[in-house]
Structures are given as structure tokens and as C-alpha cells.
Short mmCIF file of C-alpha atoms and ligand atoms in Angstrom, two decimals:
data_model
loop_
_atom_site.label_atom_id
_atom_site.label_comp_id
_atom_site.label_asym_id
_atom_site.label_seq_id
_atom_site.Cartn_x
_atom_site.Cartn_y
_atom_site.Cartn_z
CA MET A 1 0.00 0.00 0.00
CA SER A 2 1.45 3.33 -0.96
CA THR A 3 1.80 6.07 1.59
CA PRO A 4 0.51 9.55 0.88
CA ASN A 5 2.76 11.46 -1.45
CA THR A 6 3.44 14.92 -0.11
CA THR A 7 4.59 16.43 -3.41
CA LEU A 8 1.16 16.80 -4.97
CA GLN A 9 -1.09 17.54 -2.03
CA SER A 10 -2.72 20.79 -2.96
CA ALA A 11 -6.01 22.26 -4.02
CA GLU A 12 -6.40 24.95 -6.61
CA VAL A 13 -9.00 27.68 -6.48
CA LEU A 14 -9.13 30.74 -8.72
CA ILE A 15 -10.85 33.88 -7.44
CA LEU A 16 -11.70 36.31 -10.24
CA PRO A 17 -11.76 40.12 -9.79
CA ASP A 18 -15.56 40.06 -9.74
CA GLY A 19 -15.50 37.68 -6.79
CA LYS A 20 -16.46 34.63 -8.82
CA ILE A 21 -14.70 31.50 -7.57
CA LEU A 22 -13.54 28.74 -9.90
CA ALA A 23 -12.42 25.38 -8.54
CA HIS A 24 -11.78 21.91 -9.89
CA ASN A 25 -11.53 18.41 -8.43
CA ILE A 26 -13.46 19.48 -5.41
CA THR A 27 -13.30 17.15 -2.46
CA PRO A 28 -16.18 17.09 0.05
CA GLU A 29 -13.96 18.96 2.51
CA MET A 30 -13.20 21.63 -0.06
CA ALA A 31 -16.89 21.93 -0.98
CA ALA A 32 -17.68 22.74 2.64
CA VAL A 33 -15.12 25.56 2.62
CA LEU A 34 -16.38 26.90 -0.72
CA CYS A 35 -19.91 26.96 0.70
CA GLU A 36 -18.73 29.22 3.49
CA LEU A 37 -17.22 31.55 0.92
CA GLN A 38 -20.31 31.50 -1.32
CA PRO A 39 -23.38 30.95 0.82
CA ASP A 40 -25.66 31.87 -2.12
CA ASN A 41 -24.13 29.35 -4.51
CA GLN A 42 -26.87 26.73 -4.75
CA GLY A 43 -24.78 24.42 -6.90
CA MET A 44 -22.00 24.30 -4.35
CA GLN A 45 -24.51 23.74 -1.56
CA GLN A 46 -25.77 20.69 -3.44
CA ARG A 47 -22.24 19.36 -3.84
CA ALA A 48 -21.35 19.97 -0.23
CA ALA A 49 -24.43 18.01 0.79
CA GLN A 50 -23.02 14.95 -1.01
CA THR A 51 -20.95 13.71 1.83
CA ALA A 52 -18.64 10.73 1.75
CA ARG A 53 -15.67 9.91 3.89
CA GLN A 54 -12.27 9.83 2.23
CA PRO A 55 -10.35 6.59 2.71
CA ASP A 56 -8.16 6.69 5.82
CA SER A 57 -4.91 8.52 5.28
CA ASN A 58 -2.93 5.31 5.18
CA LEU A 59 -5.21 4.09 2.39
CA ARG A 60 -4.91 7.22 0.31
CA GLN A 61 -2.61 8.02 -2.49
CA HIS A 62 -1.88 11.67 -3.07
CA GLU A 63 -4.25 14.40 -4.00
CA HIS A 64 -4.24 16.72 -6.90
CA PRO A 65 -6.72 19.45 -7.47
CA THR A 66 -7.91 19.79 -10.95
CA ARG A 67 -9.27 18.48 -14.18
CA ASN A 68 -11.50 19.86 -16.86
CA MET B 1 -11.08 -9.04 -34.85
CA ILE B 2 -10.29 -10.33 -31.38
CA ALA B 3 -12.19 -13.11 -29.66
CA LEU B 4 -13.79 -11.58 -26.63
CA PRO B 5 -14.92 -13.77 -23.77
CA GLU B 6 -18.33 -12.19 -23.67
CA THR B 7 -19.99 -9.15 -25.14
CA VAL B 8 -23.34 -7.77 -24.18
CA SER B 9 -23.90 -4.45 -25.87
CA GLY B 10 -25.97 -1.78 -24.25
CA LYS B 11 -25.82 -2.90 -20.64
CA ARG B 12 -23.46 -3.94 -17.94
CA ILE B 13 -22.00 -7.32 -18.62
CA ALA B 14 -22.71 -10.28 -16.33
CA HIS B 15 -19.74 -11.36 -14.21
CA ARG B 16 -18.08 -8.09 -14.99
CA ALA B 17 -15.02 -8.64 -12.82
CA GLN B 18 -14.20 -11.92 -14.48
CA VAL B 19 -14.71 -10.57 -18.00
CA ALA B 20 -12.67 -7.45 -17.22
CA SER B 21 -9.87 -9.61 -15.91
CA GLU B 22 -9.79 -11.66 -19.12
CA ARG B 23 -9.93 -8.56 -21.28
CA ALA B 24 -7.12 -6.92 -19.29
CA LEU B 25 -4.85 -9.73 -20.47
CA ILE B 26 -5.94 -9.25 -24.07
CA ALA B 27 -5.38 -5.50 -23.75
CA ARG B 28 -1.89 -6.06 -22.39
CA GLN B 29 -0.98 -8.20 -25.39
CA LYS B 30 -2.18 -5.42 -27.63
CA LEU B 31 0.51 -3.11 -26.30
CA SER B 32 2.96 -4.94 -28.57
CA CYS B 33 1.35 -3.11 -31.48
CA CYS B 34 -0.59 -0.34 -29.83
CA ASN B 35 -3.72 0.89 -31.52
CA LEU B 36 -5.64 1.76 -28.38
CA CYS B 37 -6.30 5.32 -29.43
CA ALA B 38 -7.12 6.88 -32.77
CA HIS B 39 -3.50 7.87 -33.38
CA HIS B 40 -3.08 4.20 -34.39
CA CYS B 41 0.67 4.42 -34.13
CA GLY B 42 1.26 0.68 -33.80
CA VAL B 43 4.35 0.99 -31.62
CA ASN B 44 5.52 -1.84 -29.40
CA ARG B 45 5.04 -0.43 -25.92
CA LEU B 46 6.24 -3.68 -24.36
CA GLN B 47 9.63 -2.96 -25.98
CA ALA B 48 9.79 0.67 -24.80
CA GLU B 49 8.71 2.12 -28.13
CA GLN B 50 6.66 5.28 -27.71
CA GLY B 51 3.82 6.92 -29.56
CA PRO B 52 2.55 10.48 -29.08
CA CYS B 53 1.24 9.53 -25.62
CA HIS B 54 4.76 8.48 -24.48
CA ALA B 55 3.16 5.72 -22.40
CA GLY B 56 5.01 2.50 -21.70
CA PRO B 57 3.74 -0.91 -20.60
CA THR B 58 2.67 0.19 -17.11
CA SER B 59 0.62 3.05 -15.80
CA ARG B 60 0.90 5.46 -12.91
CA VAL B 61 -1.66 7.26 -10.78
CA PHE B 62 -1.55 10.95 -9.93
CA SER B 63 -4.71 11.25 -7.89
CA ALA B 64 -7.12 8.95 -6.09
CA GLN B 65 -9.69 10.61 -3.89
CA ILE B 66 -13.37 11.27 -3.31
CA GLU B 67 -14.60 14.25 -5.30
CA VAL B 68 -17.86 16.15 -5.64
CA SER B 69 -17.18 18.34 -8.67
CA ASP B 70 -18.51 15.98 -11.33
CA GLU B 71 -22.13 15.61 -12.45
CA LEU B 72 -24.56 15.65 -9.52
CA GLU B 73 -25.95 12.24 -10.44
CA LEU B 74 -22.45 10.73 -10.17
CA ILE B 75 -21.13 12.25 -6.96
CA PRO B 76 -19.60 11.61 -4.55
CA THR B 77 -17.25 9.68 -6.80
CA PHE B 78 -13.98 8.01 -6.00
CA ALA B 79 -11.85 9.32 -8.85
CA ILE B 80 -8.72 7.45 -9.94
CA ALA B 81 -6.60 9.54 -12.32
CA LEU B 82 -4.02 7.77 -14.49
CA SER B 83 -1.04 9.77 -15.74
CA GLY B 84 -0.53 10.44 -19.44
CA CYS B 85 -2.77 11.26 -22.40
CA ASP B 86 -2.84 10.91 -26.16
CA LEU B 87 -4.01 14.52 -26.68
CA ARG B 88 -2.01 17.68 -26.02
CA CYS B 89 -4.62 20.22 -24.92
CA SER B 90 -2.57 23.29 -24.09
CA PHE B 91 -5.18 24.42 -21.52
CA CYS B 92 -5.25 21.08 -19.68
CA ILE B 93 -5.97 21.67 -16.04
CA THR B 94 -3.75 18.72 -15.11
CA GLY B 95 -1.22 19.26 -17.89
CA LYS B 96 1.82 18.38 -15.81
CA GLU B 97 0.50 14.91 -15.08
CA SER B 98 -1.64 14.43 -18.17
CA TRP B 99 1.26 15.07 -20.53
CA ASN B 100 3.61 12.88 -18.55
CA PRO B 101 2.79 9.18 -18.11
CA HIS B 102 5.71 8.91 -15.69
CA ALA B 103 4.14 11.33 -13.20
CA GLY B 104 2.54 10.15 -9.97
CA GLU B 105 2.84 6.82 -8.26
CA ARG B 106 3.06 3.21 -9.30
CA PHE B 107 -0.32 1.72 -10.23
CA ASP B 108 -1.21 -0.62 -7.39
CA VAL B 109 -4.41 -2.49 -8.33
CA LYS B 110 -5.08 -3.94 -4.93
CA GLY B 111 -4.34 -0.73 -3.06
CA LEU B 112 -6.58 1.30 -5.35
CA ALA B 113 -9.37 -1.29 -5.24
CA ASP B 114 -9.19 -1.25 -1.43
CA GLN B 115 -9.43 2.53 -1.39
CA ALA B 116 -12.30 2.51 -3.87
CA THR B 117 -14.21 -0.17 -1.99
CA HIS B 118 -13.69 1.72 1.26
CA ALA B 119 -15.00 4.86 -0.42
CA LEU B 120 -18.11 3.00 -1.64
CA GLU B 121 -18.73 1.72 1.88
CA ASN B 122 -18.47 5.27 3.19
CA GLY B 123 -20.83 7.15 0.93
CA ALA B 124 -19.24 7.27 -2.55
CA ARG B 125 -21.83 6.55 -5.22
CA THR B 126 -19.53 5.73 -8.11
CA ILE B 127 -15.95 4.90 -9.07
CA MET B 128 -14.51 7.01 -11.87
CA ILE B 129 -11.51 6.01 -13.95
CA LEU B 130 -9.95 8.96 -15.72
CA GLY B 131 -6.66 10.50 -16.76
CA GLY B 132 -4.95 12.07 -18.45
CA GLU B 133 -6.72 9.59 -20.65
CA PRO B 134 -7.48 6.12 -19.32
CA THR B 135 -7.82 4.55 -22.81
CA ILE B 136 -4.05 4.60 -23.26
CA HIS B 137 -3.83 2.49 -20.09
CA LEU B 138 -6.57 0.06 -20.98
CA PRO B 139 -4.87 -3.03 -19.48
CA ASP B 140 -4.65 -1.43 -16.02
CA ALA B 141 -8.03 0.28 -16.33
CA LEU B 142 -9.61 -3.12 -16.98
CA ALA B 143 -7.54 -4.64 -14.18
CA ILE B 144 -8.98 -2.17 -11.69
CA ALA B 145 -12.51 -2.85 -13.00
CA ALA B 146 -11.78 -6.53 -12.42
CA ALA B 147 -10.82 -5.85 -8.81
CA LEU B 148 -14.01 -3.94 -7.95
CA PRO B 149 -17.34 -5.36 -6.82
CA ASP B 150 -19.60 -6.39 -9.72
CA ASP B 151 -22.32 -4.04 -8.52
CA ALA B 152 -20.13 -0.92 -8.23
CA LYS B 153 -21.22 1.82 -10.63
CA LEU B 154 -18.21 2.51 -12.83
CA ILE B 155 -17.64 5.71 -14.80
CA TRP B 156 -15.33 5.91 -17.82
CA LYS B 157 -14.17 9.52 -18.10
CA THR B 158 -12.65 9.84 -21.54
CA ASN B 159 -11.53 12.27 -24.23
CA ALA B 160 -13.48 10.12 -26.73
CA HIS B 161 -10.40 9.61 -28.89
CA GLY B 162 -10.21 5.85 -28.44
CA SER B 163 -10.05 3.29 -31.23
CA ALA B 164 -12.66 0.70 -32.19
CA GLU B 165 -10.30 -1.91 -30.75
CA ALA B 166 -10.33 -0.19 -27.35
CA ARG B 167 -14.09 0.21 -27.43
CA GLU B 168 -14.57 -3.48 -28.09
CA LEU B 169 -12.63 -4.31 -24.94
CA LEU B 170 -14.59 -1.75 -22.94
CA ASP B 171 -18.01 -2.93 -24.04
CA GLY B 172 -20.24 -3.64 -21.05
CA ILE B 173 -17.61 -2.87 -18.41
CA PHE B 174 -18.41 0.75 -17.52
CA ASP B 175 -21.91 1.86 -16.64
CA VAL B 176 -21.49 5.46 -17.74
CA TRP B 177 -19.25 7.01 -20.37
CA LEU B 178 -18.49 10.59 -19.39
CA ALA B 179 -17.02 11.87 -22.63
CA ASP B 180 -15.55 15.20 -23.63
CA TYR B 181 -16.50 16.90 -26.86
CA LYS B 182 -14.06 19.79 -26.69
CA PHE B 183 -13.70 21.26 -30.18
CA GLY B 184 -16.43 21.86 -32.73
CA ASN B 185 -14.01 22.01 -35.67
CA ASP B 186 -10.79 20.28 -36.62
CA ALA B 187 -8.76 23.48 -36.96
CA CYS B 188 -9.23 24.38 -33.27
CA ALA B 189 -8.51 20.76 -32.31
CA GLN B 190 -5.28 20.72 -34.27
CA ARG B 191 -4.13 24.10 -33.01
CA LEU B 192 -5.03 23.66 -29.34
CA ALA B 193 -4.64 19.89 -28.82
CA LEU B 194 -2.42 18.76 -31.72
CA VAL B 195 -4.96 16.18 -32.82
CA PRO B 196 -6.00 15.57 -36.43
CA HIS B 197 -9.44 14.35 -37.60
CA TYR B 198 -10.79 15.16 -34.15
CA ASN B 199 -14.48 15.50 -34.94
CA GLU B 200 -14.76 12.31 -36.94
CA VAL B 201 -13.16 10.28 -34.14
CA VAL B 202 -15.08 11.87 -31.29
CA ARG B 203 -18.41 11.53 -33.05
CA GLU B 204 -17.78 7.86 -33.74
CA ASN B 205 -16.97 7.32 -30.05
CA LEU B 206 -20.00 9.24 -28.82
CA LEU B 207 -22.41 7.37 -31.06
CA TRP B 208 -20.92 4.07 -29.95
CA ALA B 209 -20.98 5.02 -26.27
CA ASN B 210 -24.61 6.07 -26.52
CA ASP B 211 -25.50 2.67 -27.98
CA HIS B 212 -23.44 0.62 -25.54
CA SER B 213 -23.79 2.40 -22.19
CA GLU B 214 -25.19 5.46 -20.56
CA LEU B 215 -23.55 8.58 -22.01
CA ILE B 216 -22.97 12.04 -20.61
CA VAL B 217 -21.19 14.53 -22.87
CA ARG B 218 -19.10 17.34 -21.48
CA HIS B 219 -18.12 20.54 -23.20
CA LEU B 220 -15.79 23.00 -21.55
CA LEU B 221 -16.68 26.44 -22.81
CA MET B 222 -13.52 28.24 -23.92
CA PRO B 223 -13.20 32.02 -24.20
CA GLY B 224 -13.73 33.10 -27.79
CA HIS B 225 -14.91 29.65 -28.87
CA VAL B 226 -18.65 29.88 -28.41
CA ASP B 227 -19.30 30.09 -32.16
CA CYS B 228 -16.54 27.95 -33.61
CA CYS B 229 -16.67 25.20 -30.99
CA TRP B 230 -19.76 25.17 -28.79
CA GLN B 231 -22.25 26.16 -31.47
CA ALA B 232 -20.94 23.39 -33.74
CA VAL B 233 -20.91 20.81 -30.95
CA ALA B 234 -24.41 21.78 -29.87
CA GLN B 235 -25.74 21.54 -33.42
CA TRP B 236 -24.25 18.09 -33.98
CA LEU B 237 -25.51 16.79 -30.65
CA ALA B 238 -28.99 18.14 -31.36
CA GLU B 239 -29.03 16.37 -34.70
CA HIS B 240 -27.43 13.06 -33.75
CA LEU B 241 -27.86 12.57 -30.00
CA PRO B 242 -30.89 14.71 -29.16
CA GLN B 243 -31.68 12.95 -25.87
CA VAL B 244 -28.15 12.81 -24.52
CA LYS B 245 -27.25 14.52 -21.25
CA ILE B 246 -24.82 17.39 -21.73
CA ASN B 247 -22.80 19.18 -19.11
CA LEU B 248 -21.81 22.61 -20.40
CA ARG B 249 -18.96 23.72 -18.15
CA SER B 250 -18.11 27.38 -17.85
CA GLY B 251 -15.23 27.27 -15.40
CA PHE B 252 -12.38 27.62 -17.91
CA TRP B 253 -9.20 29.10 -16.60
CA PRO B 254 -5.93 29.58 -18.47
CA ALA B 255 -4.08 26.61 -17.01
CA TRP B 256 -0.91 24.85 -18.11
CA GLN B 257 0.22 26.26 -21.50
CA ALA B 258 -3.00 28.09 -22.40
CA ARG B 259 -1.24 31.46 -22.38
CA LYS B 260 0.65 30.44 -25.52
CA HIS B 261 -2.63 31.11 -27.32
CA ALA B 262 -3.93 34.66 -27.36
CA ASP B 263 -7.53 33.46 -27.28
CA LEU B 264 -7.03 31.36 -24.15
CA ARG B 265 -5.41 33.90 -21.83
CA GLY B 266 -8.55 34.74 -19.91
CA THR B 267 -11.67 33.15 -18.53
CA THR B 268 -15.05 32.78 -20.19
CA SER B 269 -17.11 35.94 -19.75
CA SER B 270 -20.59 35.88 -18.30
CA LEU B 271 -21.89 37.19 -21.65
CA GLU B 272 -20.32 34.22 -23.42
CA THR B 273 -21.79 31.84 -20.87
CA GLU B 274 -25.24 33.38 -21.33
CA ARG B 275 -24.95 33.09 -25.10
CA ALA B 276 -23.83 29.46 -24.81
CA LEU B 277 -26.83 28.69 -22.64
CA ARG B 278 -29.11 30.37 -25.19
CA ILE B 279 -27.65 28.15 -27.90
CA ALA B 280 -28.32 25.09 -25.73
CA HIS B 281 -31.85 26.28 -25.20
CA ASP B 282 -32.40 26.98 -28.90
CA TYR B 283 -31.25 23.44 -29.75
CA ASN B 284 -33.39 22.04 -26.95
CA LEU B 285 -30.39 20.26 -25.42
CA CYS B 286 -30.71 18.29 -22.22
CA LEU B 287 -28.30 20.10 -19.90
CA VAL B 288 -27.24 18.57 -16.61
CA GLU B 289 -25.10 19.95 -13.81
S1 SF4 C 1 -2.27 4.86 -26.88
FE1 SF4 C 1 -2.42 5.91 -28.87
S2 SF4 C 1 -0.67 7.33 -28.92
FE2 SF4 C 1 -0.27 5.86 -27.27
S3 SF4 C 1 0.96 4.27 -28.25
FE3 SF4 C 1 -1.18 3.59 -28.37
S4 SF4 C 1 -1.98 4.27 -30.35
FE4 SF4 C 1 -0.06 5.40 -29.92
#
């Protein structure tokens, strides 16, 4: 079983000048944070409501934020 | 034509794990003259020859985690991202890993299957295999399908640039094909992703996927490409796959090497997004989030 790789653990969020927030590869944890930032964003509220527990850290590979 | 152990078009195959395991072996043999994607380069990947994807005989994984950013009907999904791709989209949001099949960690079937099964037991609805592009790693993609419970809902997230040979091996294994249709004309595809004959190949894959599984089509709206790309994609989908679910994504940002192209240095404006939605409405497309 591989241990978590520290080199790629990150999450990428882009905040535009108009306050719009773009994010990719959103984990449930990240969705909860984005909901705090955008309480009126219904779409994000729906995603944050989809809860699931990540595999334990010793089961996880590394994380990377984004994809189209 | 290869002799497949079992093929049931249009629905999940019975004894999926067993069939996937047998097909994984067939797929591995095919690496000796690789025609898994539509580049059809025929190189011997078992002897370290490389095609445009630069992939070798084994795959690597750059991400494996639960995510909630995909289509609402699919999330939470446990997403397993394999390194490397056969396209060269300059705006790829995971360009560093998607252009490099040597990125990430060794592909560990059992470890990944354990993680995925754990995720399913803890609220994940689906398992998604993606890249990069998973088609170029068909042997390992089938191996992971073989290691998952037969009743797990499996998603094949693809650039829709696979070959007929790859599709034959995939038939009945994945419940949903989540396929990109990125460029509405071949000139944009060639310039921004270095891929020839893009539309012909993608259309062939989409029509097949719609016949053989559930299909969701994704289009990432690019700044300045509403007319040349989205309008053309929307029109074709309306004519050929009028019932298909389409996710029109507006969250483009100039990632990776996008800034090499003057048209891709910004984000999609709200006016462009509104216009794209109007086009979808005019064509009566079935949009999903
Ligand atoms: S996957 Fe495609 S690009 Fe890569 S070696 Fe095979 S045919 Fe060539």
C-alpha cells in the first residue's frame, strides 16, 4: 500500500476580480469551505451536501486538485 | 477481430469482474502493437517504443480521492486519475500529469481497489476512472474494474479519442461514459490539442458510447470559442444525440500552456456563458449539472 505522497497535495482555487470562484476536483472537505465563501451558490450547496468519507490517510494516495 | 470472452452491448455485462480480468490480459498483449487510441501508431510499448502519448507498458496514478465536482448524479465519486494522455490540450488543467505518463505513483491495483471499496462503503456513489486519458492504459483500467465489486457503478471519463479496438474491450464494463467533446471544428482541435481528424473520431466514439452504455457529454466552454466550438458541438448533438445529457462547463481558466494562445489567456465571460446557454436552449439540449 502506498503512503501519501506529499509532493502533490494541494487544491487549486481561482478567485476572479468580480469575486467569482472557480475550482476543480473538489473534495467534500473543499466543498464545505467553498460553501462558506459562497453561501448563495446553490450548486455548491448541493455538492457539499453529497458527503462521503475519504479513505483513511494510510489508504490514500496523493491528491491533486484539478481536471477539466 | 479479437475473440472476446463475452460481449453484451448496451448494458453492464454479467460477471463483470471476471470478464474485465480476461480482457485486461488481451489489452496487455495489444501493447505490442498499440492501436488503443485513434493515433493508431502501432508501436511496441512492451519494448519501450513510444507513440505520441509516451506511455510505456505500465501506468501510474496521480490522484485517487473522493470528489464532488462531477455531475450531480455521479457524486460523490472516488476518482482514480491515471497519468498520461494521447491529446495535447494546451489548456489542460492537469497538464503536468496528463502530458507525462511517468508522473505520480506506481499503479497498485489492490491498493486502489481497497481505497475505492472503502470509499463505496463510506458514501461514494460511483468509481470514476480517468486521466490524463485512461484509454491509453486500458490493461490497467480493466484490471482495476476486475478488482471492484460487480455491482459498483463505474464511470469511464474519456476524451473520446479511443479506437474501435479499445471500445470493443470496454463494451459492457463501464456503466457510464463521461465523454468530452471539446472542439467543434478540426482546426481548433489541431491548433489547441495537436490532434487531427478530431471531430470524426469523437463523433464515432460518442455514437458508440450512446448505444453501448449510458452517455454524458461534457463541453468546456472556452473564451472566444462559443461560435466555432460550442455552437458546432451543440448543433451536432442536437441532430445526432438529441436525448443525450450534456454538461456545459463554464469554469475555464488559463491553465498549463494556455497562455501560448492569445484566445485562451482569460476566462469565459458571463456574456459568453449566457450566449452558450441560449444556444443550448435553442437546440433544446438536455443540460445537466
Ligand atoms: S495509446 Fe495511442 S498514442 Fe499511445 S501508443 Fe497507443 S496508439 Fe499510440
